[in-house]
Tab-separated table of N, CA and C in Angstrom:
chain	number	residue	atom	x	y	z
A	1	MET	N	61.988	23.372	13.045
A	1	MET	CA	61.304	23.260	14.320
A	1	MET	C	59.810	23.542	14.170
A	2	LYS	N	59.482	24.569	13.356
A	2	LYS	CA	58.075	24.890	13.152
A	2	LYS	C	57.350	23.746	12.459
A	3	THR	N	58.034	23.076	11.538
A	3	THR	CA	57.427	21.949	10.826
A	3	THR	C	57.121	20.815	11.794
A	4	LEU	N	58.050	20.516	12.677
A	4	LEU	CA	57.841	19.465	13.672
A	4	LEU	C	56.653	19.808	14.570
A	5	PHE	N	56.561	21.059	14.958
A	5	PHE	CA	55.446	21.500	15.791
A	5	PHE	C	54.118	21.336	15.058
A	6	LYS	N	54.080	21.706	13.782
A	6	LYS	CA	52.854	21.573	12.985
A	6	LYS	C	52.457	20.114	12.832
A	7	ILE	N	53.433	19.258	12.561
A	7	ILE	CA	53.152	17.829	12.410
A	7	ILE	C	52.613	17.264	13.718
A	8	THR	N	53.224	17.656	14.818
A	8	THR	CA	52.772	17.196	16.128
A	8	THR	C	51.336	17.637	16.400
A	9	LEU	N	51.024	18.880	16.094
A	9	LEU	CA	49.661	19.373	16.296
A	9	LEU	C	48.659	18.642	15.413
A	10	ILE	N	49.028	18.377	14.170
A	10	ILE	CA	48.133	17.656	13.255
A	10	ILE	C	47.872	16.251	13.773
A	11	LEU	N	48.932	15.547	14.182
A	11	LEU	CA	48.762	14.196	14.720
A	11	LEU	C	47.938	14.209	16.000
A	12	LEU	N	48.212	15.160	16.841
A	12	LEU	CA	47.462	15.283	18.087
A	12	LEU	C	45.978	15.522	17.806
A	13	ALA	N	45.689	16.411	16.878
A	13	ALA	CA	44.291	16.679	16.521
A	13	ALA	C	43.639	15.442	15.927
A	14	PHE	N	44.368	14.741	15.069
A	14	PHE	CA	43.811	13.540	14.443
A	14	PHE	C	43.432	12.506	15.493
A	15	PHE	N	44.384	12.185	16.380
A	15	PHE	CA	44.108	11.167	17.390
A	15	PHE	C	43.101	11.650	18.428
A	16	SER	N	43.123	12.934	18.718
A	16	SER	CA	42.217	13.456	19.731
A	16	SER	C	40.765	13.387	19.310
A	17	PHE	N	40.525	13.636	18.067
A	17	PHE	CA	39.137	13.721	17.628
A	17	PHE	C	38.699	12.541	16.782
A	18	SER	N	39.536	11.552	16.605
A	18	SER	CA	39.157	10.385	15.802
A	18	SER	C	38.451	9.349	16.623
A	19	GLY	N	38.069	9.030	17.456
A	19	GLY	CA	37.414	8.080	18.295
A	19	GLY	C	37.828	6.659	18.058
A	20	VAL	N	38.936	6.462	17.281
A	20	VAL	CA	39.360	5.115	16.917
A	20	VAL	C	39.631	4.260	18.142
A	21	PHE	N	40.244	4.822	19.133
A	21	PHE	CA	40.671	4.030	20.280
A	21	PHE	C	39.617	3.949	21.387
A	22	PHE	N	38.457	4.542	21.187
A	22	PHE	CA	37.567	4.730	22.316
A	22	PHE	C	36.213	4.051	22.196
A	23	SER	N	36.067	3.095	21.333
A	23	SER	CA	34.790	2.403	21.200
A	23	SER	C	34.513	1.599	22.455
A	24	VAL	N	33.256	1.461	22.788
A	24	VAL	CA	32.893	0.642	23.933
A	24	VAL	C	31.926	-0.443	23.498
A	25	TYR	N	31.991	-1.571	24.156
A	25	TYR	CA	31.132	-2.695	23.839
A	25	TYR	C	30.509	-3.218	25.122
A	26	SER	N	29.240	-3.554	25.065
A	26	SER	CA	28.543	-4.079	26.231
A	26	SER	C	29.088	-5.455	26.580
A	27	GLN	N	29.326	-5.711	27.848
A	27	GLN	CA	29.927	-6.970	28.251
A	27	GLN	C	29.163	-7.689	29.360
A	28	GLU	N	28.721	-7.002	30.354
A	28	GLU	CA	28.133	-7.648	31.526
A	28	GLU	C	27.161	-6.689	32.194
A	29	ASN	N	26.246	-7.239	32.928
A	29	ASN	CA	25.280	-6.406	33.636
A	29	ASN	C	25.420	-6.589	35.138
A	30	ALA	N	25.477	-5.479	35.828
A	30	ALA	CA	25.391	-5.484	37.285
A	30	ALA	C	23.914	-5.282	37.606
A	31	PRO	N	23.524	-5.443	38.846
A	31	PRO	CA	22.119	-5.187	39.183
A	31	PRO	C	21.725	-3.759	38.776
A	32	ASP	N	20.739	-3.641	37.927
A	32	ASP	CA	20.181	-2.363	37.481
A	32	ASP	C	21.114	-1.513	36.619
A	33	VAL	N	22.273	-2.010	36.253
A	33	VAL	CA	23.213	-1.209	35.473
A	33	VAL	C	23.905	-2.084	34.439
A	34	LYS	N	24.029	-1.552	33.243
A	34	LYS	CA	24.762	-2.234	32.190
A	34	LYS	C	26.226	-1.798	32.270
A	35	ILE	N	27.127	-2.753	32.322
A	35	ILE	CA	28.552	-2.449	32.388
A	35	ILE	C	29.132	-2.580	30.992
A	36	VAL	N	29.897	-1.584	30.606
A	36	VAL	CA	30.565	-1.624	29.307
A	36	VAL	C	32.068	-1.550	29.523
A	37	TYR	N	32.794	-2.094	28.571
A	37	TYR	CA	34.254	-2.028	28.613
A	37	TYR	C	34.732	-1.114	27.500
A	38	GLU	N	35.859	-0.528	27.724
A	38	GLU	CA	36.523	0.218	26.672
A	38	GLU	C	37.127	-0.775	25.688
A	39	ASP	N	37.293	-0.351	24.454
A	39	ASP	CA	37.934	-1.194	23.451
A	39	ASP	C	39.411	-1.381	23.786
A	40	VAL	N	40.024	-0.348	24.339
A	40	VAL	CA	41.435	-0.395	24.721
A	40	VAL	C	41.504	-0.258	26.238
A	41	ASN	N	42.097	-1.269	26.882
A	41	ASN	CA	42.161	-1.313	28.341
A	41	ASN	C	43.610	-1.397	28.807
A	42	PRO	N	43.846	-1.236	30.111
A	42	PRO	CA	45.218	-1.212	30.621
A	42	PRO	C	46.055	-2.448	30.301
A	43	ASP	N	45.437	-3.564	29.953
A	43	ASP	CA	46.227	-4.764	29.674
A	43	ASP	C	46.845	-4.765	28.276
A	44	THR	N	46.485	-3.816	27.417
A	44	THR	CA	47.093	-3.700	26.085
A	44	THR	C	48.055	-2.520	26.127
A	45	PHE	N	49.297	-2.787	26.469
A	45	PHE	CA	50.253	-1.753	26.848
A	45	PHE	C	50.436	-0.668	25.786
A	46	VAL	N	50.762	-1.032	24.555
A	46	VAL	CA	51.065	-0.026	23.534
A	46	VAL	C	49.811	0.753	23.151
A	47	ARG	N	48.736	0.046	22.862
A	47	ARG	CA	47.497	0.726	22.472
A	47	ARG	C	46.972	1.584	23.621
A	48	TYR	N	47.102	1.097	24.844
A	48	TYR	CA	46.630	1.876	25.983
A	48	TYR	C	47.487	3.132	26.155
A	49	GLY	N	48.780	2.997	25.923
A	49	GLY	CA	49.661	4.161	25.982
A	49	GLY	C	49.257	5.222	24.966
A	50	LEU	N	48.926	4.784	23.749
A	50	LEU	CA	48.460	5.727	22.724
A	50	LEU	C	47.137	6.371	23.133
A	51	LYS	N	46.270	5.562	23.696
A	51	LYS	CA	44.980	6.087	24.149
A	51	LYS	C	45.189	7.167	25.204
A	52	ARG	N	46.029	6.884	26.183
A	52	ARG	CA	46.283	7.856	27.251
A	52	ARG	C	46.951	9.116	26.700
A	53	LEU	N	47.845	8.935	25.731
A	53	LEU	CA	48.511	10.084	25.122
A	53	LEU	C	47.496	10.983	24.422
A	54	THR	N	46.574	10.390	23.684
A	54	THR	CA	45.560	11.202	23.006
A	54	THR	C	44.610	11.849	24.015
A	55	GLU	N	44.309	11.141	25.102
A	55	GLU	CA	43.474	11.749	26.140
A	55	GLU	C	44.170	12.959	26.751
A	56	LYS	N	45.454	12.827	26.995
A	56	LYS	CA	46.202	13.950	27.564
A	56	LYS	C	46.256	15.116	26.579
A	57	GLY	N	46.396	14.782	25.290
A	57	GLY	CA	46.378	15.826	24.261
A	57	GLY	C	45.050	16.554	24.237
A	58	ARG	N	43.962	15.787	24.290
A	58	ARG	CA	42.630	16.400	24.326
A	58	ARG	C	42.451	17.215	25.601
A	59	GLY	N	42.992	16.708	26.703
A	59	GLY	CA	42.906	17.446	27.960
A	59	GLY	C	43.625	18.777	27.875
A	60	PHE	N	44.790	18.781	27.242
A	60	PHE	CA	45.561	20.006	27.059
A	60	PHE	C	44.779	20.998	26.201
A	61	VAL	N	44.221	20.495	25.101
A	61	VAL	CA	43.454	21.358	24.196
A	61	VAL	C	42.237	21.936	24.912
A	62	THR	N	41.525	21.112	25.676
A	62	THR	CA	40.333	21.627	26.368
A	62	THR	C	40.703	22.563	27.513
A	63	LEU	N	41.863	22.372	28.100
A	63	LEU	CA	42.274	23.239	29.200
A	63	LEU	C	42.642	24.634	28.705
A	64	TYR	N	43.317	24.704	27.546
A	64	TYR	CA	43.838	25.985	27.092
A	64	TYR	C	43.094	26.605	25.914
A	65	ILE	N	42.391	25.812	25.121
A	65	ILE	CA	41.748	26.365	23.927
A	65	ILE	C	40.226	26.333	24.045
A	66	PHE	N	39.668	25.168	24.325
A	66	PHE	CA	38.211	25.016	24.407
A	66	PHE	C	37.795	24.842	25.868
A	67	LYS	N	38.000	25.872	26.658
A	67	LYS	CA	37.747	25.783	28.098
A	67	LYS	C	36.300	25.437	28.423
A	68	ASN	N	35.372	25.832	27.571
A	68	ASN	CA	33.962	25.545	27.833
A	68	ASN	C	33.640	24.064	27.664
A	69	LYS	N	34.518	23.299	27.027
A	69	LYS	CA	34.309	21.855	26.837
A	69	LYS	C	34.956	21.027	27.948
A	70	ARG	N	35.663	21.664	28.840
A	70	ARG	CA	36.397	20.959	29.897
A	70	ARG	C	35.488	20.077	30.769
A	71	PRO	N	34.336	20.552	31.229
A	71	PRO	CA	33.484	19.678	32.055
A	71	PRO	C	33.037	18.411	31.327
A	72	GLU	N	32.657	18.550	30.047
A	72	GLU	CA	32.243	17.367	29.284
A	72	GLU	C	33.403	16.397	29.122
A	73	TYR	N	34.582	16.954	28.867
A	73	TYR	CA	35.771	16.118	28.700
A	73	TYR	C	36.064	15.346	29.987
A	74	LEU	N	36.057	16.019	31.117
A	74	LEU	CA	36.364	15.358	32.388
A	74	LEU	C	35.323	14.303	32.739
A	75	THR	N	34.060	14.585	32.456
A	75	THR	CA	33.001	13.602	32.708
A	75	THR	C	33.195	12.380	31.822
A	76	GLU	N	33.556	12.610	30.570
A	76	GLU	CA	33.813	11.503	29.639
A	76	GLU	C	34.991	10.651	30.107
A	77	ILE	N	36.054	11.296	30.557
A	77	ILE	CA	37.233	10.563	31.035
A	77	ILE	C	36.888	9.756	32.287
A	78	LEU	N	36.111	10.322	33.186
A	78	LEU	CA	35.711	9.590	34.389
A	78	LEU	C	34.890	8.361	34.012
A	79	GLU	N	34.041	8.499	33.010
A	79	GLU	CA	33.250	7.367	32.523
A	79	GLU	C	34.174	6.275	31.969
A	80	ARG	N	35.186	6.680	31.235
A	80	ARG	CA	36.155	5.704	30.713
A	80	ARG	C	36.889	4.992	31.841
A	81	ARG	N	37.233	5.742	32.877
A	81	ARG	CA	37.975	5.147	33.986
A	81	ARG	C	37.138	4.102	34.721
A	82	VAL	N	35.851	4.344	34.902
A	82	VAL	CA	35.028	3.333	35.575
A	82	VAL	C	34.859	2.117	34.670
A	83	ASN	N	34.785	2.320	33.353
A	83	ASN	CA	34.699	1.189	32.421
A	83	ASN	C	35.975	0.354	32.458
A	84	GLU	N	37.117	1.022	32.526
A	84	GLU	CA	38.391	0.298	32.623
A	84	GLU	C	38.484	-0.446	33.951
A	85	LEU	N	38.021	0.171	35.001
A	85	LEU	CA	38.025	-0.469	36.316
A	85	LEU	C	37.161	-1.725	36.288
A	86	ALA	N	35.996	-1.633	35.675
A	86	ALA	CA	35.111	-2.800	35.563
A	86	ALA	C	35.779	-3.909	34.757
A	87	PHE	N	36.415	-3.558	33.659
A	87	PHE	CA	37.118	-4.546	32.840
A	87	PHE	C	38.197	-5.242	33.663
A	88	THR	N	38.965	-4.449	34.388
A	88	THR	CA	40.067	-4.979	35.186
A	88	THR	C	39.573	-5.984	36.223
A	89	VAL	N	38.469	-5.678	36.872
A	89	VAL	CA	37.940	-6.569	37.911
A	89	VAL	C	37.277	-7.793	37.297
A	90	ILE	N	36.396	-7.584	36.347
A	90	ILE	CA	35.612	-8.694	35.803
A	90	ILE	C	36.480	-9.665	35.005
A	91	LYS	N	37.453	-9.144	34.292
A	91	LYS	CA	38.351	-10.005	33.515
A	91	LYS	C	39.546	-10.490	34.338
A	92	GLU	N	39.525	-10.180	35.635
A	92	GLU	CA	40.545	-10.626	36.589
A	92	GLU	C	41.963	-10.234	36.175
A	93	LYS	N	42.122	-8.989	35.784
A	93	LYS	CA	43.428	-8.426	35.435
A	93	LYS	C	43.978	-7.724	36.676
A	94	ARG	N	44.267	-8.506	37.675
A	94	ARG	CA	44.616	-7.936	38.986
A	94	ARG	C	45.872	-7.083	38.966
A	95	SER	N	46.764	-7.339	38.031
A	95	SER	CA	47.987	-6.536	37.990
A	95	SER	C	47.689	-5.084	37.617
A	96	SER	N	46.557	-4.834	36.990
A	96	SER	CA	46.179	-3.476	36.582
A	96	SER	C	45.187	-2.817	37.535
A	97	LEU	N	44.727	-3.550	38.532
A	97	LEU	CA	43.645	-3.041	39.383
A	97	LEU	C	44.045	-1.805	40.184
A	98	GLU	N	45.185	-1.835	40.826
A	98	GLU	CA	45.590	-0.692	41.647
A	98	GLU	C	45.738	0.566	40.790
A	99	GLU	N	46.346	0.416	39.620
A	99	GLU	CA	46.542	1.559	38.730
A	99	GLU	C	45.201	2.089	38.207
A	100	SER	N	44.311	1.190	37.816
A	100	SER	CA	42.988	1.610	37.325
A	100	SER	C	42.199	2.308	38.424
A	101	SER	N	42.272	1.763	39.613
A	101	SER	CA	41.587	2.352	40.755
A	101	SER	C	42.136	3.749	41.054
A	102	SER	N	43.443	3.866	41.018
A	102	SER	CA	44.085	5.149	41.275
A	102	SER	C	43.687	6.191	40.230
A	103	ARG	N	43.609	5.773	38.982
A	103	ARG	CA	43.204	6.706	37.924
A	103	ARG	C	41.778	7.198	38.150
A	104	TYR	N	40.896	6.295	38.551
A	104	TYR	CA	39.506	6.698	38.790
A	104	TYR	C	39.442	7.732	39.914
A	105	SER	N	40.076	7.436	41.042
A	105	SER	CA	39.982	8.383	42.159
A	105	SER	C	40.721	9.685	41.857
A	106	THR	N	41.758	9.630	41.026
A	106	THR	CA	42.441	10.859	40.621
A	106	THR	C	41.492	11.766	39.852
A	107	TYR	N	40.748	11.190	38.925
A	107	TYR	CA	39.827	12.017	38.142
A	107	TYR	C	38.646	12.514	38.970
A	108	THR	N	38.213	11.757	39.966
A	108	THR	CA	37.164	12.307	40.837
A	108	THR	C	37.715	13.520	41.590
A	109	GLY	N	38.979	13.454	41.979
A	109	GLY	CA	39.606	14.593	42.654
A	109	GLY	C	39.767	15.798	41.743
A	110	ILE	N	40.170	15.556	40.497
A	110	ILE	CA	40.318	16.656	39.533
A	110	ILE	C	38.969	17.334	39.308
A	111	ILE	N	37.944	16.523	39.114
A	111	ILE	CA	36.604	17.090	38.897
A	111	ILE	C	36.151	17.849	40.139
A	112	ASN	N	36.426	17.305	41.306
A	112	ASN	CA	36.071	17.967	42.558
A	112	ASN	C	36.683	19.369	42.616
A	113	ASN	N	37.934	19.488	42.174
A	113	ASN	CA	38.617	20.782	42.180
A	113	ASN	C	38.082	21.739	41.123
A	114	GLU	N	37.461	21.211	40.083
A	114	GLU	CA	36.990	22.052	38.982
A	114	GLU	C	35.469	22.200	38.944
A	115	LEU	N	34.790	21.831	40.013
A	115	LEU	CA	33.322	21.898	40.023
A	115	LEU	C	32.781	23.299	39.750
A	116	ASN	N	33.533	24.319	40.105
A	116	ASN	CA	33.047	25.682	39.869
A	116	ASN	C	32.971	26.010	38.375
A	117	ASN	N	33.619	25.214	37.513
A	117	ASN	CA	33.540	25.407	36.063
A	117	ASN	C	32.370	24.649	35.437
A	118	PHE	N	31.647	23.877	36.229
A	118	PHE	CA	30.537	23.075	35.726
A	118	PHE	C	29.243	23.886	35.833
A	119	ASP	N	28.487	23.958	34.750
A	119	ASP	CA	27.173	24.593	34.838
A	119	ASP	C	26.168	23.562	35.351
A	120	GLU	N	24.926	23.973	35.520
A	120	GLU	CA	23.917	23.079	36.110
A	120	GLU	C	23.681	21.828	35.265
A	121	GLU	N	23.694	21.979	33.948
A	121	GLU	CA	23.488	20.820	33.071
A	121	GLU	C	24.632	19.816	33.220
A	122	ASN	N	25.868	20.326	33.260
A	122	ASN	CA	27.028	19.449	33.445
A	122	ASN	C	26.986	18.765	34.805
A	123	LYS	N	26.577	19.492	35.825
A	123	LYS	CA	26.483	18.910	37.169
A	123	LYS	C	25.425	17.820	37.221
A	124	SER	N	24.306	18.058	36.567
A	124	SER	CA	23.234	17.065	36.538
A	124	SER	C	23.687	15.798	35.811
A	125	ASN	N	24.356	15.971	34.686
A	125	ASN	CA	24.880	14.838	33.920
A	125	ASN	C	25.899	14.057	34.747
A	126	LEU	N	26.796	14.778	35.397
A	126	LEU	CA	27.811	14.135	36.232
A	126	LEU	C	27.160	13.396	37.396
A	127	SER	N	26.151	13.994	37.994
A	127	SER	CA	25.457	13.358	39.114
A	127	SER	C	24.836	12.027	38.697
A	128	GLN	N	24.189	11.997	37.545
A	128	GLN	CA	23.599	10.750	37.040
A	128	GLN	C	24.674	9.697	36.804
A	129	LYS	N	25.782	10.114	36.217
A	129	LYS	CA	26.860	9.163	35.939
A	129	LYS	C	27.478	8.637	37.235
A	130	LEU	N	27.639	9.507	38.222
A	130	LEU	CA	28.214	9.069	39.496
A	130	LEU	C	27.312	8.070	40.211
A	131	LYS	N	26.009	8.250	40.125
A	131	LYS	CA	25.088	7.273	40.729
A	131	LYS	C	25.270	5.914	40.064
A	132	ARG	N	25.439	5.917	38.757
A	132	ARG	CA	25.702	4.681	38.014
A	132	ARG	C	27.041	4.081	38.452
A	133	HIS	N	28.056	4.939	38.601
A	133	HIS	CA	29.377	4.471	39.025
A	133	HIS	C	29.319	3.815	40.399
A	134	LEU	N	28.564	4.410	41.312
A	134	LEU	CA	28.453	3.837	42.658
A	134	LEU	C	27.854	2.437	42.605
A	135	THR	N	26.862	2.248	41.755
A	135	THR	CA	26.258	0.920	41.598
A	135	THR	C	27.266	-0.063	41.019
A	136	ILE	N	28.003	0.373	40.012
A	136	ILE	CA	29.004	-0.505	39.384
A	136	ILE	C	30.096	-0.865	40.381
A	137	ILE	N	30.626	0.127	41.072
A	137	ILE	CA	31.727	-0.130	42.007
A	137	ILE	C	31.255	-1.024	43.150
A	138	ASN	N	30.049	-0.815	43.619
A	138	ASN	CA	29.494	-1.701	44.650
A	138	ASN	C	29.446	-3.137	44.145
A	139	TYR	N	29.005	-3.313	42.915
A	139	TYR	CA	28.964	-4.650	42.305
A	139	TYR	C	30.377	-5.231	42.199
A	140	LEU	N	31.331	-4.424	41.779
A	140	LEU	CA	32.709	-4.905	41.630
A	140	LEU	C	33.300	-5.317	42.976
A	141	LYS	N	32.924	-4.615	44.039
A	141	LYS	CA	33.431	-4.960	45.373
A	141	LYS	C	32.988	-6.352	45.800
A	142	THR	N	31.845	-6.816	45.288
A	142	THR	CA	31.356	-8.149	45.669
A	142	THR	C	32.250	-9.262	45.134
A	143	LYS	N	33.140	-8.937	44.230
A	143	LYS	CA	34.052	-9.935	43.659
A	143	LYS	C	35.223	-10.243	44.592
A	144	PHE	N	35.351	-9.471	45.676
A	144	PHE	CA	36.487	-9.625	46.586
A	144	PHE	C	36.014	-9.701	48.034
A	145	SER	N	36.831	-10.321	48.858
A	145	SER	CA	36.594	-10.360	50.295
A	145	SER	C	36.936	-8.992	50.890
A	146	HIS	N	36.266	-8.639	51.985
A	146	HIS	CA	36.505	-7.352	52.637
A	146	HIS	C	37.937	-7.188	53.143
A	147	GLU	N	38.632	-8.279	53.333
A	147	GLU	CA	39.984	-8.207	53.883
A	147	GLU	C	41.053	-7.961	52.824
A	148	THR	N	40.694	-7.958	51.556
A	148	THR	CA	41.708	-7.872	50.499
A	148	THR	C	42.031	-6.428	50.128
A	149	ALA	N	43.222	-6.249	49.591
A	149	ALA	CA	43.639	-4.930	49.105
A	149	ALA	C	42.759	-4.489	47.940
A	150	GLU	N	42.359	-5.441	47.108
A	150	GLU	CA	41.518	-5.111	45.956
A	150	GLU	C	40.201	-4.480	46.408
A	151	TRP	N	39.591	-5.055	47.435
A	151	TRP	CA	38.342	-4.511	47.952
A	151	TRP	C	38.566	-3.094	48.481
A	152	ARG	N	39.693	-2.886	49.148
A	152	ARG	CA	39.997	-1.560	49.701
A	152	ARG	C	40.197	-0.519	48.602
A	153	PHE	N	40.850	-0.923	47.503
A	153	PHE	CA	41.003	0.001	46.370
A	153	PHE	C	39.633	0.431	45.852
A	154	LEU	N	38.755	-0.546	45.686
A	154	LEU	CA	37.410	-0.252	45.184
A	154	LEU	C	36.607	0.569	46.190
A	155	GLN	N	36.804	0.303	47.469
A	155	GLN	CA	36.123	1.081	48.506
A	155	GLN	C	36.578	2.537	48.449
A	156	GLN	N	37.857	2.751	48.221
A	156	GLN	CA	38.370	4.119	48.098
A	156	GLN	C	37.733	4.819	46.892
A	157	ASP	N	37.592	4.105	45.777
A	157	ASP	CA	36.932	4.682	44.601
A	157	ASP	C	35.479	5.014	44.910
A	158	TYR	N	34.818	4.106	45.607
A	158	TYR	CA	33.418	4.317	45.984
A	158	TYR	C	33.291	5.580	46.836
A	159	GLU	N	34.165	5.701	47.814
A	159	GLU	CA	34.103	6.853	48.717
A	159	GLU	C	34.420	8.159	47.994
A	160	SER	N	35.387	8.136	47.077
A	160	SER	CA	35.709	9.372	46.350
A	160	SER	C	34.554	9.782	45.440
A	161	ALA	N	33.874	8.813	44.827
A	161	ALA	CA	32.701	9.124	44.005
A	161	ALA	C	31.558	9.636	44.876
A	162	GLU	N	31.415	9.049	46.052
A	162	GLU	CA	30.364	9.462	46.986
A	162	GLU	C	30.583	10.904	47.456
A	163	VAL	N	31.821	11.263	47.746
A	163	VAL	CA	32.140	12.630	48.177
A	163	VAL	C	31.819	13.617	47.057
A	164	LEU	N	32.220	13.272	45.842
A	164	LEU	CA	31.944	14.146	44.705
A	164	LEU	C	30.439	14.296	44.487
A	165	LEU	N	29.717	13.203	44.580
A	165	LEU	CA	28.261	13.250	44.413
A	165	LEU	C	27.610	14.111	45.497
A	166	SER	N	28.102	14.008	46.726
A	166	SER	CA	27.525	14.814	47.815
A	166	SER	C	27.749	16.311	47.572
A	167	LYS	N	28.843	16.668	46.927
A	167	LYS	CA	29.094	18.081	46.624
A	167	LYS	C	28.196	18.584	45.500
A	168	LEU	N	27.716	17.665	44.679
A	168	LEU	CA	26.825	18.057	43.584
A	168	LEU	C	25.398	18.267	44.065
A	169	ASN	N	25.031	17.613	45.159
A	169	ASN	CA	23.641	17.695	45.653
A	169	ASN	C	23.468	18.744	46.722
C-alpha cells in the first residue's frame, strides 16, 4: 500500500509540475486583447481528463502543502478557463460551451471565497486579468444573439467576473 501511495505521489508531482499539457498558442485577437487557446481543450476528452486530473492534484498540493501559492494557482486556473471558453466559442464547439462556462464561473466563485488569502500583489494581478477577461467575454458574446442560451452562459460569466472585480477595487 505504501508503494502504491509513493508511486501515486511521484506521478502526481510529475504531471503537476511538468507543463506538458498546458502550453498556450496565440490564435485570434479581440478588440484590444490577444486571445490564446490552451493546447488541451474540452474537445479532447482523454487529454483534457488528464489535464483536469493534474490541475486537481496541483490544487490539492497548494491547498494543503504550499498554501502561500494558492492565489497564484487559482489565478492561473481562471486564466486557463477563459482560454478554454474562448476556444469553445471561436472554434464553435457548442457541445462544450455550457461546461466551459460553468467551470469559469465556478472558479470566479472559488476565488471570491478565498480573497482574504490574496495579498495586494495577487489582487492587483487578478484585477488586471479580470479586466482582460471581461473584454474577451464581451467579444465572445458578440458571436451569439441575445436570445440564445449560449449568450446567457457568457453573460453569466461576464457578471461573475464583474462581481469579483468589484470586490477587488
